Amino acid sequence: MWLTEKFGVSVPLVGAPMANVSGGKLTAAISVAGGLGMLGAGSGVSADWIRTEGAIAAASGKPYGVGLMAWSVKDRPEHLDAVLELKPALVSLSFGDYTPYVGMLQKEGIVVAMQAGTVADAREAIEVGVDVIVARGAEAGGHGRNAVATLPLLQAILDLTDLPVLAAGGISGPRGLAAVLAAGAAGGWIGTAFLTCHEALTPEPVRERVIEAVETDTVYGTVFDAASRAGWPDEFGGRALRNPYFDTWEGREEELKADDTGHADYVAGVRAADPARTSIYAGQGVGALTTQTSAAAVVGSFAAYRTYLQAALNDGAK
């Protein structure tokens, strides 16, 4: 299996790089447990934060990765400089023009991934020369496209290329991992399942809200990006838990971009970790989260994918 050959993982999953969730501690814990952890380097962090958290991730001695947004790197080139210094095993570059950076990373021996939300995205990534494609379906939490669901997207991209393809979106446990592996994916790109891990940066009130959430509680849009003024292109909205703040501003995103009171209310909500006002990015698999746990336990639970694959091969007999 490609992930095992390339990174030595024992469970074919990559922990999705989630800003404000995937710090060095969670990244290392996922890698130590047998997956490949990814550091979520959001646009608001400093280059020193990347270096510090990257050092924590690297201290385990296991391979790890870093996730960057191309639109942010354009404005914050020091983020890329920090990653080039760290030389992680994998770097994800998506959401904007990532073309100028792929070769720079590959020259340092770094594997480059790109998150594709459509077949057109995947074609572009192939032409640019990335090493692995993440088929990110609309079910996925966080930022990306809301165009195509995971399964149809995964099948189309697998038919398009011989590059390794990871599946992202709605893979909440071993059954989902077994499903995408059976289709031909090289592994799962797993984010939401790690939100309530002890090692995550997720604030306590947010953890509690995530545990309470059911699969129908997520919503896709750009309200929180308009509120944060972080710089996300409107082309890439985000899937998060619906809350009163979102309901207040949905359909008024352009107005919100210029509303200082609305912006201040959101910032205050983020600082207070108030589930009613802050963005809680999560995918449609959020209903599977019922408790706080460890990254090792989550990775271990995904290892049961073998049971479901074997049952399928035996015509359903376990």
Coordinates of C-alpha atoms in Angstrom, one line a residue:
M1 CA 0.0 0.0 0.0
W2 CA 1.3 3.4 -1.0
L3 CA 1.0 5.1 2.4
T4 CA 2.9 2.2 4.1
E5 CA 5.6 2.2 1.5
K6 CA 6.1 5.9 1.5
F7 CA 5.6 6.8 5.1
G8 CA 5.6 3.5 7.0
V9 CA 2.1 3.9 8.3
S10 CA 0.3 0.8 9.7
V11 CA -3.2 2.3 9.2
P12 CA -3.8 3.9 5.8
L13 CA -5.0 7.3 7.0
V14 CA -3.7 10.8 7.0
G15 CA -4.9 13.2 9.7
A16 CA -6.2 16.2 7.8
P17 CA -4.4 19.5 8.6
M18 CA -7.0 21.5 10.6
A19 CA -6.2 25.1 11.6
N20 CA -6.7 25.7 15.3
V21 CA -7.0 21.9 15.9
S22 CA -4.0 20.1 14.5
G23 CA -1.0 21.4 16.5
G24 CA 2.3 19.5 17.0
K25 CA 0.9 17.4 19.8
L26 CA -2.0 15.9 17.7
T27 CA 0.1 15.6 14.6
A28 CA 2.7 13.6 16.5
A29 CA 0.1 11.5 18.3
I30 CA -1.5 10.4 15.0
S31 CA 1.9 9.5 13.5
V32 CA 3.0 7.5 16.6
A33 CA -0.3 5.6 16.6
G34 CA 0.3 4.4 13.0
G35 CA -1.2 7.1 10.8
L36 CA 0.4 10.2 9.3
G37 CA -0.3 13.3 11.3
M38 CA -0.6 16.7 9.6
L39 CA 0.1 20.1 11.1
G40 CA -2.6 22.7 10.3
A41 CA -0.8 25.9 9.5
G42 CA -3.6 28.4 9.3
S43 CA -3.2 31.8 7.7
G44 CA -3.1 33.6 11.1
V45 CA -0.2 31.7 12.6
S46 CA 3.4 33.0 12.6
A47 CA 6.3 31.3 10.9
D48 CA 7.7 30.7 14.4
W49 CA 4.5 28.9 15.3
I50 CA 5.0 26.5 12.4
R51 CA 8.7 25.9 13.4
T52 CA 7.8 25.3 17.1
E53 CA 4.8 23.0 16.4
G54 CA 6.7 21.3 13.6
A55 CA 9.5 20.5 16.0
I56 CA 7.0 19.0 18.4
A57 CA 5.6 16.9 15.6
A58 CA 9.1 15.8 14.5
A59 CA 10.2 14.9 18.0
S60 CA 8.4 11.6 17.8
G61 CA 10.8 10.5 15.1
K62 CA 7.8 9.5 12.9
P63 CA 7.0 11.1 9.5
Y64 CA 4.5 13.9 9.6
G65 CA 3.1 16.5 7.2
V66 CA 2.1 20.2 7.1
G67 CA -1.0 21.7 5.4
L68 CA -0.7 25.1 3.7
M69 CA -3.2 27.2 1.7
A70 CA -1.8 28.6 -1.5
W71 CA -3.7 31.9 -1.2
S72 CA -2.1 32.4 2.2
V73 CA 1.4 31.5 1.2
K74 CA 1.3 34.1 -1.5
D75 CA 0.8 36.8 1.2
R76 CA 2.9 35.0 3.9
P77 CA 5.9 33.5 2.1
E78 CA 7.6 33.0 5.4
H79 CA 5.2 30.2 6.1
L80 CA 6.7 28.3 3.1
D81 CA 10.2 29.1 4.3
A82 CA 9.5 27.6 7.7
V83 CA 8.1 24.4 6.1
L84 CA 11.1 24.1 3.8
E85 CA 13.3 24.4 6.9
L86 CA 11.4 21.7 8.7
K87 CA 11.3 19.3 5.7
P88 CA 8.3 17.3 6.7
A89 CA 7.5 14.1 4.8
L90 CA 4.3 15.5 3.2
V91 CA 3.0 19.0 2.4
S92 CA -0.5 19.7 1.3
L93 CA -0.9 22.8 -0.9
S94 CA -4.4 23.8 -2.0
F95 CA -6.9 26.6 -2.5
G96 CA -5.3 29.1 -4.8
D97 CA -2.4 29.0 -7.2
Y98 CA 0.0 26.4 -5.7
T99 CA 1.9 26.0 -9.0
P100 CA 5.0 28.1 -8.0
Y101 CA 5.6 26.1 -4.8
V102 CA 5.3 22.4 -5.9
G103 CA 8.8 22.2 -7.4
M104 CA 10.4 24.0 -4.5
L105 CA 9.0 21.4 -2.1
Q106 CA 9.8 18.4 -4.3
K107 CA 13.4 19.5 -4.6
E108 CA 13.7 19.1 -0.8
G109 CA 12.4 15.5 -1.1
I110 CA 8.9 16.5 0.2
V111 CA 5.9 14.7 -1.1
V112 CA 3.3 17.2 -2.3
A113 CA -0.5 16.7 -2.1
M114 CA -3.3 18.8 -3.4
Q115 CA -7.0 18.7 -2.4
A116 CA -9.3 18.5 -5.4
G117 CA -13.0 19.2 -5.2
T118 CA -13.7 18.5 -8.9
V119 CA -12.3 16.4 -11.7
A120 CA -11.1 19.7 -13.2
D121 CA -9.1 20.4 -10.0
A122 CA -7.5 17.0 -10.3
R123 CA -6.6 17.5 -13.9
E124 CA -4.9 20.7 -13.0
A125 CA -3.0 19.0 -10.2
I126 CA -1.8 16.3 -12.5
E127 CA -0.5 18.8 -15.0
V128 CA 1.3 20.8 -12.3
G129 CA 3.0 17.6 -11.2
V130 CA 1.8 16.9 -7.6
D131 CA 2.6 13.5 -6.1
V132 CA -0.7 12.7 -4.6
I133 CA -4.3 13.9 -5.0
V134 CA -6.9 14.2 -2.2
A135 CA -10.4 13.7 -3.5
R136 CA -12.1 16.1 -1.1
G137 CA -15.9 15.6 -1.3
A138 CA -18.5 18.1 -0.3
E139 CA -19.2 16.2 3.0
A140 CA -15.8 17.2 4.4
G141 CA -15.5 19.6 7.2
G142 CA -13.5 22.8 6.8
H143 CA -12.7 24.6 3.6
G144 CA -13.1 23.4 0.0
R145 CA -15.7 23.1 -2.7
N146 CA -19.3 22.0 -2.2
A147 CA -19.6 20.7 -5.7
V148 CA -19.4 16.8 -5.6
A149 CA -19.8 14.2 -3.0
T150 CA -16.9 12.0 -1.9
L151 CA -17.8 8.8 -3.6
P152 CA -18.5 10.0 -7.1
L153 CA -15.5 12.3 -7.0
L154 CA -13.2 9.6 -5.8
Q155 CA -14.3 7.2 -8.6
A156 CA -13.9 9.8 -11.3
I157 CA -10.4 10.8 -10.1
L158 CA -9.3 7.2 -9.8
D159 CA -10.4 6.6 -13.4
L160 CA -8.4 9.7 -14.4
T161 CA -5.0 9.0 -13.0
D162 CA -2.5 6.4 -11.8
L163 CA -1.3 8.8 -9.0
P164 CA -2.2 7.8 -5.5
V165 CA -5.5 9.2 -4.4
L166 CA -6.6 9.8 -0.9
A167 CA -10.3 10.1 -0.1
A168 CA -11.7 12.9 2.2
G169 CA -15.2 13.7 3.4
G170 CA -17.6 11.7 5.5
I171 CA -15.1 9.0 6.5
S172 CA -16.1 8.8 10.1
G173 CA -14.8 5.3 11.0
P174 CA -13.5 2.0 9.8
R175 CA -16.5 1.2 7.6
G176 CA -15.9 4.4 5.6
L177 CA -12.2 3.7 5.3
A178 CA -12.9 0.2 4.1
A179 CA -15.3 1.6 1.5
V180 CA -12.8 4.0 -0.1
L181 CA -10.0 1.5 0.1
A182 CA -12.2 -1.0 -1.7
A183 CA -12.8 1.6 -4.4
G184 CA -9.1 2.0 -5.0
A185 CA -8.1 4.9 -2.7
A186 CA -4.6 4.8 -1.2
G187 CA -6.1 5.8 2.1
G188 CA -8.4 8.2 4.0
W189 CA -7.8 11.9 4.7
I190 CA -9.5 12.1 8.1
G191 CA -10.3 15.3 10.0
T192 CA -13.5 15.4 11.9
A193 CA -12.9 12.2 13.8
F194 CA -9.9 13.9 15.5
L195 CA -11.7 17.0 16.7
T196 CA -12.3 15.9 20.2
C197 CA -9.0 14.2 20.8
H198 CA -7.2 15.1 24.0
E199 CA -4.2 16.1 22.0
A200 CA -6.2 18.6 19.8
L201 CA -6.2 22.3 20.3
T202 CA -10.0 22.3 20.3
P203 CA -11.4 24.5 23.2
E204 CA -13.5 22.7 25.7
P205 CA -16.9 24.4 24.9
V206 CA -16.3 23.6 21.2
R207 CA -15.6 19.9 22.1
E208 CA -18.9 19.7 24.0
R209 CA -20.8 21.2 21.1
V210 CA -19.2 18.8 18.6
I211 CA -20.1 15.8 20.8
E212 CA -23.7 17.0 20.9
A213 CA -23.9 17.5 17.1
V214 CA -25.7 15.1 14.8
E215 CA -24.9 14.5 11.1
T216 CA -27.5 17.1 9.9
D217 CA -26.1 20.0 11.9
T218 CA -23.5 21.1 9.4
V219 CA -23.9 23.8 6.9
Y220 CA -21.7 25.1 4.0
G221 CA -21.0 28.7 3.3
T222 CA -18.7 31.7 3.5
V223 CA -20.3 33.5 6.5
F224 CA -17.5 32.8 8.8
D225 CA -14.9 33.8 6.3
A226 CA -16.7 37.1 5.7
A227 CA -16.7 37.5 9.5
S228 CA -13.1 36.6 10.1
R229 CA -11.6 38.7 7.3
A230 CA -8.8 36.2 7.1
G231 CA -8.6 36.4 3.4
W232 CA -10.2 33.1 2.2
P233 CA -11.3 33.4 -1.5
D234 CA -15.1 33.1 -1.9
E235 CA -14.5 30.2 -4.2
F236 CA -13.8 28.0 -1.2
G237 CA -16.4 28.1 1.4
G238 CA -16.4 26.0 4.6
R239 CA -18.5 23.3 6.2
A240 CA -19.1 23.9 9.8
L241 CA -21.8 23.5 12.5
R242 CA -24.7 25.7 12.0
N243 CA -25.2 28.3 14.8
P244 CA -27.1 31.5 15.5
Y245 CA -24.3 33.7 14.1
F246 CA -24.4 31.8 10.8
D247 CA -28.2 32.1 10.7
T248 CA -28.0 35.8 11.3
W249 CA -25.7 36.5 8.4
E250 CA -26.5 33.8 5.8
G251 CA -27.2 35.6 2.6
R252 CA -25.7 38.8 3.8
E253 CA -22.0 37.9 3.4
E254 CA -21.1 41.0 1.4
E255 CA -22.7 43.2 4.0
L256 CA -20.8 41.3 6.8
K257 CA -17.5 41.9 5.1
A258 CA -17.9 45.7 5.8
D259 CA -19.7 45.4 9.1
D260 CA -17.3 46.1 11.9
T261 CA -19.8 45.2 14.6
G262 CA -20.5 41.9 13.1
H263 CA -16.7 41.3 12.7
A264 CA -16.1 42.2 16.3
D265 CA -18.9 40.0 17.5
Y266 CA -17.4 37.0 15.7
V267 CA -13.8 37.8 17.0
A268 CA -15.2 37.9 20.5
G269 CA -17.0 34.6 20.0
V270 CA -13.8 33.0 18.8
R271 CA -11.8 34.2 21.8
A272 CA -14.5 33.0 24.2
A273 CA -14.9 29.7 22.3
D274 CA -18.6 30.5 22.2
P275 CA -20.3 27.8 20.1
A276 CA -23.1 30.3 19.2
R277 CA -20.7 32.8 17.6
T278 CA -17.5 31.0 16.6
S279 CA -16.9 28.8 13.5
I280 CA -16.7 25.1 14.4
Y281 CA -15.6 23.4 11.2
A282 CA -16.8 19.8 11.0
G283 CA -17.9 17.4 8.3
Q284 CA -21.0 15.3 8.0
G285 CA -19.4 12.5 9.9
V286 CA -19.6 14.6 13.1
G287 CA -22.5 12.6 14.4
A288 CA -20.2 9.7 15.0
L289 CA -18.3 11.6 17.7
T290 CA -19.7 10.8 21.1
T291 CA -16.9 11.3 23.5
Q292 CA -13.4 12.9 24.1
T293 CA -10.7 10.4 23.4
S294 CA -7.1 10.0 22.3
A295 CA -5.6 10.1 18.8
A296 CA -4.3 6.6 19.4
A297 CA -7.8 5.3 20.1
V298 CA -9.2 7.0 17.0
V299 CA -6.4 5.5 14.8
G300 CA -6.9 2.2 16.5
S301 CA -10.6 2.2 15.7
F302 CA -9.9 2.9 12.0
A303 CA -7.6 -0.2 11.9
A304 CA -10.8 -2.3 12.1
Y305 CA -11.3 -1.5 8.4
R306 CA -9.7 -4.9 7.6
T307 CA -12.7 -6.6 9.2
Y308 CA -15.2 -4.9 6.9
L309 CA -13.0 -5.5 3.8
Q310 CA -12.7 -9.1 4.7
A311 CA -16.5 -9.4 5.2
A312 CA -17.1 -7.9 1.8
L313 CA -14.7 -10.4 0.2
N314 CA -16.5 -13.2 2.0
D315 CA -19.9 -12.1 0.7
G316 CA -20.8 -10.5 4.0
A317 CA -19.8 -13.3 6.2
K318 CA -17.6 -12.1 9.1

